[in-house]
C-alpha cells in the first residue's frame, strides 16, 4: 500500500451526476493506492458502519454548490455524523463551470467547502483538504444545458486538478484551497442565508409536469430528497414538497422531458411575497391580535413575515397544481416558460441507476 490511509469512505450528494463523477474518481484513486474504498450516496449512508475512526481513515465529501454555499441536505448530513477525533476529512464542492467558445469560466463555491469543513473541525475530525472543482453548470431552470462536447471539455479539465490534490492528500500532506472564493462567499453570506432560508423553498415550488407526463413516477422514485409525491389518478402527476433541494435530477432525467420550471409562477411568487402585500397582512394580524402589536419586536415581525412567505407560496403552488390538470392551462404554462426550449443536462457518462439510493460500491 502506498498511502497512510487504509480506508477511504466517500459520501456524495449529486443531482445530475457531476459530484458522483468526482466521487467515483476519488474511489478509483483510493483503490489504486492499495487501500479499501467505499462510495455511498448520503441518502443511503449508514455512518456508524461505514466510518472507521482512526488516523488511517479518510472521509471524503463531494456535493454541488447551491446558492454560494453547502446544500441544506449536506449540512444536515454532516451534523448527524458521529464525532471521530483522529479521522481525516477532505471536502470537495463541485461548482458551475462554464464554457463560452474557447473560454472557460469558473463557478463560485463561496462558503460551500469551508462551512462543511468547519462542522467537521468542531466534531474533532482532522481537515486535510478543501477544494472546489468546476463541472458543467446543471441549473437548467436558469439556462440551457451544455452540449455533450462542451460538458466533456469542462469535465476533462477537472480530472488533473483532482489528481494533483489527491496526490498530496494520499501522500499525507494537507491541501487547503479556495481562500479568495471563501472571502467572496463571506461577502455573499446574506445571499446564501436567503437561499437556505427562503430561496430554495421558492425554487422547488416552480417545478411542474407538462401534458407530456405519463405518470411513470420515475422522478419520485429517484429523488434523493424524497421530495416528490405522485398525486391524482389520470395520470398521477408529480408534486414537489418543500423537502426538494432543487438538485435538478427530476428535470434532467425525465425520459419524456415533461418537467419544466415555471418562470411565470416565479413572477407570481415575487408579487405575492413582495413587502407591501405582507406588510398589509401583518398589520392586519397585529390589529386583530393585540399581544402581537404590543410586542413590537422585529424578530417577531420577521418570523411572521417568514411564515407568511412560506404559507403563501405553499397555497399558491397547491392551487397551481390543481389548475395545471386542466390541459389548456397546462399548455399555457408550458409555453410561458423558457425551460421548454432549454437543452437538458446530466453528466454525460452517468446513468440514473448509478445515482440511486442503494449502496453503490462495497469495500474491495
Ligand atoms: C439550485 C442551484 C444552485 C446553484 N448554485 C451555484 C452557485 O452558487 N455557485 C456555483 O458555482 N454553482 C452553482 N450551481 C451549479 C452546481 O453546483 C454545479 O453544476 C454542480 O456541479 C452540480 O452537481 P451535481 O450534478 O452533482 O448535482 C447551482 C446549481 C443549482 C441547481
Short mmCIF file of C-alpha atoms and ligand atoms in Angstrom, two decimals:
data_model
loop_
_atom_site.label_atom_id
_atom_site.label_comp_id
_atom_site.label_asym_id
_atom_site.label_seq_id
_atom_site.Cartn_x
_atom_site.Cartn_y
_atom_site.Cartn_z
CA UNK A 1 0.00 0.00 0.00
CA UNK A 2 1.39 3.44 -0.99
CA UNK A 3 -0.65 5.59 1.35
CA UNK A 4 -1.17 6.37 5.01
CA UNK A 5 -4.92 5.76 4.53
CA UNK A 6 -6.05 2.15 4.80
CA UNK A 7 -9.68 3.04 4.34
CA UNK A 8 -11.43 5.78 2.35
CA UNK A 9 -15.14 6.41 2.85
CA UNK A 10 -16.61 8.68 0.17
CA UNK A 11 -20.03 10.24 0.64
CA UNK A 12 -21.67 12.17 -2.15
CA UNK A 13 -24.79 14.19 -2.85
CA UNK A 14 -25.46 14.57 -6.55
CA UNK A 15 -28.40 15.79 -8.60
CA UNK A 16 -27.15 15.33 -12.15
CA UNK A 17 -24.02 13.22 -11.73
CA UNK A 18 -21.23 15.84 -11.55
CA UNK A 19 -20.46 15.22 -7.89
CA UNK A 20 -20.98 11.48 -8.38
CA UNK A 21 -18.35 11.56 -11.17
CA UNK A 22 -15.83 13.34 -8.92
CA UNK A 23 -16.63 10.90 -6.09
CA UNK A 24 -16.06 7.94 -8.41
CA UNK A 25 -12.64 9.35 -9.43
CA UNK A 26 -11.69 9.52 -5.73
CA UNK A 27 -12.90 5.93 -5.32
CA UNK A 28 -10.69 4.85 -8.25
CA UNK A 29 -7.64 6.64 -6.84
CA UNK A 30 -8.17 5.21 -3.36
CA UNK A 31 -8.21 1.67 -4.78
CA UNK A 32 -5.12 2.38 -6.92
CA UNK A 33 -3.34 3.42 -3.72
CA UNK A 34 -3.97 -0.09 -2.43
CA UNK A 35 -6.46 0.81 0.30
CA UNK A 36 -10.10 -0.09 0.82
CA UNK A 37 -12.69 2.31 -0.51
CA UNK A 38 -16.42 2.71 -0.24
CA UNK A 39 -18.65 5.08 -2.23
CA UNK A 40 -22.10 5.92 -0.86
CA UNK A 41 -24.81 8.49 -1.67
CA UNK A 42 -25.68 10.35 1.54
CA UNK A 43 -29.31 9.26 1.36
CA UNK A 44 -28.19 5.61 1.70
CA UNK A 45 -25.48 6.26 4.32
CA UNK A 46 -25.06 4.18 7.47
CA UNK A 47 -22.22 6.18 9.05
CA UNK A 48 -21.82 4.06 12.20
CA UNK A 49 -20.93 1.05 9.99
CA UNK A 50 -19.03 2.97 7.33
CA UNK A 51 -16.76 5.48 9.04
CA UNK A 52 -13.71 3.98 10.69
CA UNK A 53 -12.37 6.23 13.44
CA UNK A 54 -8.60 6.45 13.34
CA UNK A 55 -5.60 8.14 11.78
CA UNK A 56 -5.51 5.65 8.89
CA UNK A 57 -9.05 6.52 7.80
CA UNK A 58 -10.05 9.19 5.29
CA UNK A 59 -13.53 10.62 4.81
CA UNK A 60 -14.30 12.42 1.51
CA UNK A 61 -17.40 14.56 0.96
CA UNK A 62 -18.45 15.59 -2.54
CA UNK A 63 -21.53 17.67 -3.29
CA UNK A 64 -22.80 20.51 -5.52
CA UNK A 65 -22.65 24.18 -4.53
CA UNK A 66 -26.10 25.73 -4.12
CA UNK A 67 -26.57 29.47 -3.51
CA UNK A 68 -22.80 30.01 -2.98
CA UNK A 69 -22.86 27.58 -0.05
CA UNK A 70 -23.42 23.98 1.07
CA UNK A 71 -26.83 22.46 0.22
CA UNK A 72 -29.09 22.03 3.26
CA UNK A 73 -29.18 18.21 2.82
CA UNK A 74 -25.38 18.06 3.09
CA UNK A 75 -25.30 20.31 6.17
CA UNK A 76 -27.91 18.12 7.86
CA UNK A 77 -25.94 15.01 6.98
CA UNK A 78 -22.68 16.43 8.37
CA UNK A 79 -24.41 17.46 11.61
CA UNK A 80 -25.67 13.94 12.23
CA UNK A 81 -22.32 12.20 11.64
CA UNK A 82 -20.56 10.83 14.73
CA UNK A 83 -17.60 12.74 16.17
CA UNK A 84 -14.37 10.94 15.19
CA UNK A 85 -11.31 12.50 16.71
CA UNK A 86 -8.47 11.26 14.51
CA UNK A 87 -10.26 10.67 11.19
CA UNK A 88 -9.09 12.83 8.28
CA UNK A 89 -11.55 14.68 6.05
CA UNK A 90 -11.44 16.16 2.56
CA UNK A 91 -14.28 18.40 1.33
CA UNK A 92 -14.92 18.86 -2.39
CA UNK A 93 -17.82 21.02 -3.56
CA UNK A 94 -18.43 20.95 -7.32
CA UNK A 95 -19.47 24.23 -8.89
CA UNK A 96 -20.79 25.71 -12.12
CA UNK A 97 -18.01 25.66 -14.69
CA UNK A 98 -18.95 27.44 -17.89
CA UNK A 99 -17.53 27.32 -21.44
CA UNK A 100 -18.09 30.10 -23.99
CA UNK A 101 -16.30 29.20 -27.24
CA UNK A 102 -12.72 28.60 -26.14
CA UNK A 103 -13.07 30.44 -22.85
CA UNK A 104 -13.63 28.53 -19.60
CA UNK A 105 -15.03 30.40 -16.62
CA UNK A 106 -15.06 29.08 -13.05
CA UNK A 107 -18.13 28.83 -10.80
CA UNK A 108 -18.16 30.29 -7.31
CA UNK A 109 -18.43 27.93 -4.35
CA UNK A 110 -18.30 30.72 -1.76
CA UNK A 111 -18.62 29.19 1.70
CA UNK A 112 -19.65 25.70 0.43
CA UNK A 113 -16.36 23.95 1.26
CA UNK A 114 -15.25 25.71 4.43
CA UNK A 115 -18.68 25.76 6.08
CA UNK A 116 -18.79 21.97 5.91
CA UNK A 117 -15.13 21.73 6.92
CA UNK A 118 -15.92 23.89 9.99
CA UNK A 119 -18.64 21.46 11.09
CA UNK A 120 -16.17 18.55 10.84
CA UNK A 121 -13.46 20.52 12.64
CA UNK A 122 -15.90 21.19 15.50
CA UNK A 123 -16.60 17.45 15.67
CA UNK A 124 -12.90 16.77 16.11
CA UNK A 125 -12.07 15.48 12.60
CA UNK A 126 -8.78 16.48 11.02
CA UNK A 127 -9.35 18.68 7.95
CA UNK A 128 -6.81 17.55 5.34
CA UNK A 129 -8.08 19.30 2.24
CA UNK A 130 -10.73 21.57 0.76
CA UNK A 131 -11.03 22.17 -2.99
CA UNK A 132 -13.82 23.14 -5.40
CA UNK A 133 -13.98 21.59 -8.85
CA UNK A 134 -15.54 23.14 -11.94
CA UNK A 135 -18.04 20.79 -13.54
CA UNK A 136 -20.69 21.85 -16.09
CA UNK A 137 -23.42 24.04 -14.61
CA UNK A 138 -26.59 21.99 -14.17
CA UNK A 139 -29.01 24.79 -13.23
CA UNK A 140 -31.41 24.18 -16.10
CA UNK A 141 -34.18 26.28 -14.53
CA UNK A 142 -31.87 29.21 -15.31
CA UNK A 143 -30.09 28.43 -18.55
CA UNK A 144 -29.89 25.78 -21.31
CA UNK A 145 -27.70 22.78 -20.59
CA UNK A 146 -24.28 22.41 -22.20
CA UNK A 147 -23.88 20.23 -25.28
CA UNK A 148 -22.08 16.93 -24.64
CA UNK A 149 -18.75 18.11 -26.23
CA UNK A 150 -18.75 21.33 -24.15
CA UNK A 151 -19.64 19.41 -20.98
CA UNK A 152 -16.87 16.89 -21.67
CA UNK A 153 -14.36 19.69 -22.25
CA UNK A 154 -15.19 21.16 -18.82
CA UNK A 155 -15.09 17.75 -17.12
CA UNK A 156 -11.71 16.85 -18.69
CA UNK A 157 -10.14 19.89 -17.05
CA UNK A 158 -11.38 18.85 -13.59
CA UNK A 159 -9.69 15.44 -13.53
CA UNK A 160 -6.00 16.52 -13.50
CA UNK A 161 -6.78 19.16 -10.85
CA UNK A 162 -8.34 16.46 -8.66
CA UNK A 163 -5.42 14.07 -9.29
CA UNK A 164 -2.91 16.64 -8.07
CA UNK A 165 -5.00 17.31 -4.97
CA UNK A 166 -5.39 13.58 -4.20
CA UNK A 167 -1.68 13.01 -4.77
CA UNK A 168 -0.98 15.45 -1.94
CA UNK A 169 -3.67 14.03 0.33
CA UNK A 170 -2.64 10.38 -0.08
CA UNK A 171 0.99 11.39 0.49
CA UNK A 172 -0.13 12.65 3.91
CA UNK A 173 0.04 16.38 3.10
CA UNK A 174 -2.64 18.99 3.68
CA UNK A 175 -4.11 20.88 0.72
CA UNK A 176 -6.46 23.75 1.55
CA UNK A 177 -7.53 25.82 -1.45
CA UNK A 178 -10.12 28.44 -2.35
CA UNK A 179 -9.38 31.25 0.12
CA UNK A 180 -10.45 34.01 -2.34
CA UNK A 181 -13.79 32.28 -3.17
CA UNK A 182 -14.24 31.88 0.61
CA UNK A 183 -13.79 35.64 1.14
CA UNK A 184 -16.27 36.32 -1.68
CA UNK A 185 -18.59 33.78 -0.10
CA UNK A 186 -18.40 35.57 3.25
CA UNK A 187 -19.34 38.84 1.48
CA UNK A 188 -22.23 36.94 -0.13
CA UNK A 189 -23.42 35.42 3.17
CA UNK A 190 -26.73 37.34 3.07
CA UNK A 191 -27.44 35.79 -0.35
CA UNK A 192 -26.53 32.30 0.89
CA UNK A 193 -28.62 32.73 4.06
CA UNK A 194 -31.53 34.00 1.91
CA UNK A 195 -31.11 30.95 -0.33
CA UNK A 196 -31.12 28.48 2.59
CA UNK A 197 -34.00 30.16 4.45
CA UNK A 198 -36.34 31.14 1.60
CA UNK A 199 -34.87 30.85 -1.92
CA UNK A 200 -34.70 27.07 -2.05
CA UNK A 201 -38.33 26.77 -0.94
CA UNK A 202 -39.44 29.13 -3.71
CA UNK A 203 -37.33 27.37 -6.35
CA UNK A 204 -38.72 23.93 -5.59
CA UNK A 205 -42.27 25.19 -5.98
CA UNK A 206 -41.61 26.23 -9.58
CA UNK A 207 -41.46 22.66 -10.91
CA UNK A 208 -44.42 21.18 -12.73
CA UNK A 209 -45.16 18.32 -15.13
CA UNK A 210 -46.50 19.18 -18.56
CA UNK A 211 -49.11 17.28 -20.57
CA UNK A 212 -46.26 15.07 -21.82
CA UNK A 213 -46.06 13.45 -18.35
CA UNK A 214 -47.42 9.87 -18.41
CA UNK A 215 -47.29 9.48 -14.62
CA UNK A 216 -44.49 6.87 -14.66
CA UNK A 217 -43.20 8.14 -11.29
CA UNK A 218 -39.50 7.82 -12.22
CA UNK A 219 -38.86 11.31 -10.81
CA UNK A 220 -40.47 10.47 -7.44
CA UNK A 221 -38.67 7.12 -7.13
CA UNK A 222 -35.27 8.63 -7.85
CA UNK A 223 -35.48 11.90 -5.93
CA UNK A 224 -32.51 11.94 -3.49
CA UNK A 225 -34.51 14.11 -1.08
CA UNK A 226 -37.70 12.02 -1.31
CA UNK A 227 -39.40 15.32 -2.08
CA UNK A 228 -41.74 14.30 -4.92
CA UNK A 229 -45.19 12.88 -4.26
CA UNK A 230 -47.32 11.48 -7.10
CA UNK A 231 -50.83 12.95 -6.84
CA UNK A 232 -54.11 12.39 -8.73
CA UNK A 233 -55.09 9.50 -10.96
CA UNK A 234 -55.45 10.14 -14.71
CA UNK A 235 -52.41 10.08 -14.88
CA UNK A 236 -50.83 10.77 -11.46
CA UNK A 237 -48.64 13.86 -11.58
CA UNK A 238 -45.55 14.76 -9.52
CA UNK A 239 -45.98 17.34 -6.75
CA UNK A 240 -42.86 18.97 -5.28
CA UNK A 241 -42.80 19.34 -1.50
CA UNK A 242 -40.64 21.76 0.50
CA UNK A 243 -38.07 18.96 1.04
CA UNK A 244 -36.88 19.46 -2.56
CA UNK A 245 -33.23 20.55 -2.87
CA UNK A 246 -33.58 21.80 -6.49
CA UNK A 247 -30.87 19.31 -7.41
CA UNK A 248 -32.32 19.15 -10.97
CA UNK A 249 -32.29 15.35 -11.19
CA UNK A 250 -36.02 15.08 -11.95
CA UNK A 251 -35.96 17.74 -14.64
CA UNK A 252 -32.84 16.44 -16.36
CA UNK A 253 -33.51 12.70 -16.28
CA UNK A 254 -37.21 12.71 -17.19
CA UNK A 255 -37.40 10.43 -20.28
CA UNK A 256 -40.33 12.46 -21.69
CA UNK A 257 -38.73 15.83 -20.95
CA UNK A 258 -42.02 16.58 -19.21
CA UNK A 259 -40.70 18.57 -16.25
CA UNK A 260 -40.38 22.33 -16.50
CA UNK A 261 -39.74 25.17 -14.06
CA UNK A 262 -42.38 27.87 -14.47
CA UNK A 263 -40.91 31.34 -14.88
CA UNK A 264 -44.44 32.76 -14.86
CA UNK A 265 -45.04 31.25 -11.42
CA UNK A 266 -41.74 32.78 -10.27
CA UNK A 267 -43.21 36.21 -11.15
CA UNK A 268 -46.40 35.38 -9.22
CA UNK A 269 -44.31 34.35 -6.19
CA UNK A 270 -42.35 37.59 -6.38
CA UNK A 271 -45.61 39.53 -6.44
CA UNK A 272 -47.33 37.76 -3.59
CA UNK A 273 -44.29 37.71 -1.35
CA UNK A 274 -43.41 41.34 -2.00
CA UNK A 275 -43.11 43.53 1.04
CA UNK A 276 -46.24 45.65 0.64
CA UNK A 277 -48.54 42.62 0.44
CA UNK A 278 -47.04 41.00 3.51
CA UNK A 279 -46.90 44.28 5.45
CA UNK A 280 -50.61 44.80 4.81
CA UNK A 281 -51.38 41.32 6.06
CA UNK A 282 -49.09 41.63 9.07
CA UNK A 283 -50.60 44.99 10.03
CA UNK A 284 -53.99 43.37 9.88
CA UNK A 285 -52.84 40.43 12.03
CA UNK A 286 -51.35 42.74 14.67
CA UNK A 287 -54.51 44.89 14.71
CA UNK A 288 -56.56 41.72 15.37
CA UNK A 289 -54.25 40.12 17.91
CA UNK A 290 -53.29 42.75 20.45
CA UNK A 291 -50.35 40.93 22.09
CA UNK A 292 -48.51 40.86 18.76
CA UNK A 293 -48.75 44.65 18.33
CA UNK A 294 -47.62 45.11 21.96
CA UNK A 295 -44.53 43.02 21.35
CA UNK A 296 -43.36 45.43 18.64
CA UNK A 297 -40.42 43.19 18.24
CA UNK A 298 -38.51 42.99 14.98
CA UNK A 299 -37.79 39.26 15.40
CA UNK A 300 -41.49 38.54 15.82
CA UNK A 301 -42.39 40.58 12.75
CA UNK A 302 -39.60 38.89 10.80
CA UNK A 303 -40.91 35.49 11.86
CA UNK A 304 -44.46 36.45 10.87
CA UNK A 305 -43.21 37.62 7.51
CA UNK A 306 -41.29 34.37 7.07
CA UNK A 307 -44.36 32.28 7.88
CA UNK A 308 -46.42 34.46 5.52
CA UNK A 309 -43.98 33.95 2.63
CA UNK A 310 -43.76 30.16 3.02
CA UNK A 311 -47.50 29.77 3.55
CA UNK A 312 -48.42 31.94 0.58
CA UNK A 313 -46.03 30.01 -1.69
CA UNK A 314 -47.43 26.68 -0.47
CA UNK A 315 -51.05 27.79 -1.04
CA UNK A 316 -50.36 29.25 -4.49
CA UNK A 317 -48.47 26.11 -5.53
CA UNK A 318 -51.28 23.86 -4.31
CA UNK A 319 -53.78 25.89 -6.38
CA UNK A 320 -51.39 25.85 -9.34
CA UNK A 321 -51.07 22.04 -9.11
CA UNK A 322 -54.88 21.78 -9.42
CA UNK A 323 -55.10 24.27 -12.29
CA UNK A 324 -52.45 22.60 -14.43
CA UNK A 325 -54.52 19.41 -14.51
CA UNK A 326 -56.71 21.31 -17.00
CA UNK A 327 -54.98 20.56 -20.33
CA UNK A 328 -55.22 24.06 -21.89
CA UNK A 329 -53.97 25.75 -18.69
CA UNK A 330 -51.09 23.27 -18.63
CA UNK A 331 -50.27 24.08 -22.28
CA UNK A 332 -50.35 27.80 -21.47
CA UNK A 333 -47.86 27.42 -18.58
CA UNK A 334 -45.66 25.10 -20.67
CA UNK A 335 -45.32 27.75 -23.36
CA UNK A 336 -44.89 30.55 -20.81
CA UNK A 337 -41.58 29.18 -19.56
CA UNK A 338 -38.18 29.34 -21.22
CA UNK A 339 -37.17 25.94 -19.86
CA UNK A 340 -39.35 24.42 -22.61
CA UNK A 341 -36.61 25.48 -25.03
CA UNK A 342 -33.64 24.55 -22.82
CA UNK A 343 -31.46 21.52 -23.53
CA UNK A 344 -31.34 19.14 -20.55
CA UNK A 345 -28.06 18.20 -18.87
CA UNK A 346 -26.59 15.38 -16.88
CA UNK A 347 -23.00 14.25 -16.55
CA UNK A 348 -22.57 12.53 -19.92
CA UNK A 349 -21.26 9.17 -18.63
CA UNK A 350 -23.62 8.89 -15.67
CA UNK A 351 -26.73 6.73 -15.74
CA UNK A 352 -29.65 7.34 -13.40
CA UNK A 353 -29.19 3.85 -11.89
CA UNK A 354 -25.72 4.86 -10.67
CA UNK A 355 -27.18 7.70 -8.60
CA UNK A 356 -29.85 5.59 -6.96
CA UNK A 357 -30.38 5.29 -3.25
CA UNK A 358 -28.91 1.79 -2.98
CA UNK A 359 -25.32 1.42 -1.86
CA UNK A 360 -23.15 1.66 -4.95
CA UNK A 361 -19.79 0.10 -4.22
CA UNK A 362 -18.74 -2.05 -1.34
CA UNK A 363 -15.30 -2.43 0.15
CA UNK A 364 -12.86 -4.18 -2.12
C1 LIG B 1 -30.20 25.49 -7.40
C2 LIG B 1 -28.76 25.54 -7.84
C3 LIG B 1 -27.89 26.48 -7.31
C4 LIG B 1 -26.56 26.54 -7.73
N1 LIG B 1 -25.74 27.47 -7.17
C5 LIG B 1 -24.45 27.53 -7.57
C6 LIG B 1 -23.55 28.51 -7.01
O1 LIG B 1 -23.91 29.29 -6.14
N2 LIG B 1 -22.27 28.53 -7.47
C7 LIG B 1 -21.82 27.67 -8.43
O2 LIG B 1 -20.65 27.76 -8.81
N3 LIG B 1 -22.63 26.72 -8.95
C8 LIG B 1 -23.93 26.64 -8.55
N4 LIG B 1 -24.75 25.67 -9.09
C9 LIG B 1 -24.20 24.69 -10.05
C10 LIG B 1 -23.89 23.32 -9.43
O3 LIG B 1 -23.29 23.47 -8.17
C11 LIG B 1 -22.94 22.51 -10.31
O4 LIG B 1 -23.39 22.41 -11.62
C12 LIG B 1 -22.70 21.10 -9.71
O5 LIG B 1 -21.58 20.53 -10.32
C13 LIG B 1 -23.88 20.15 -9.89
O6 LIG B 1 -23.51 18.93 -9.32
P1 LIG B 1 -24.42 17.61 -9.34
O7 LIG B 1 -24.58 17.22 -10.80
O8 LIG B 1 -23.63 16.60 -8.60
O9 LIG B 1 -25.71 17.95 -8.67
C14 LIG B 1 -26.08 25.62 -8.70
C15 LIG B 1 -26.96 24.66 -9.23
C16 LIG B 1 -28.28 24.63 -8.81
C17 LIG B 1 -29.19 23.59 -9.41
#
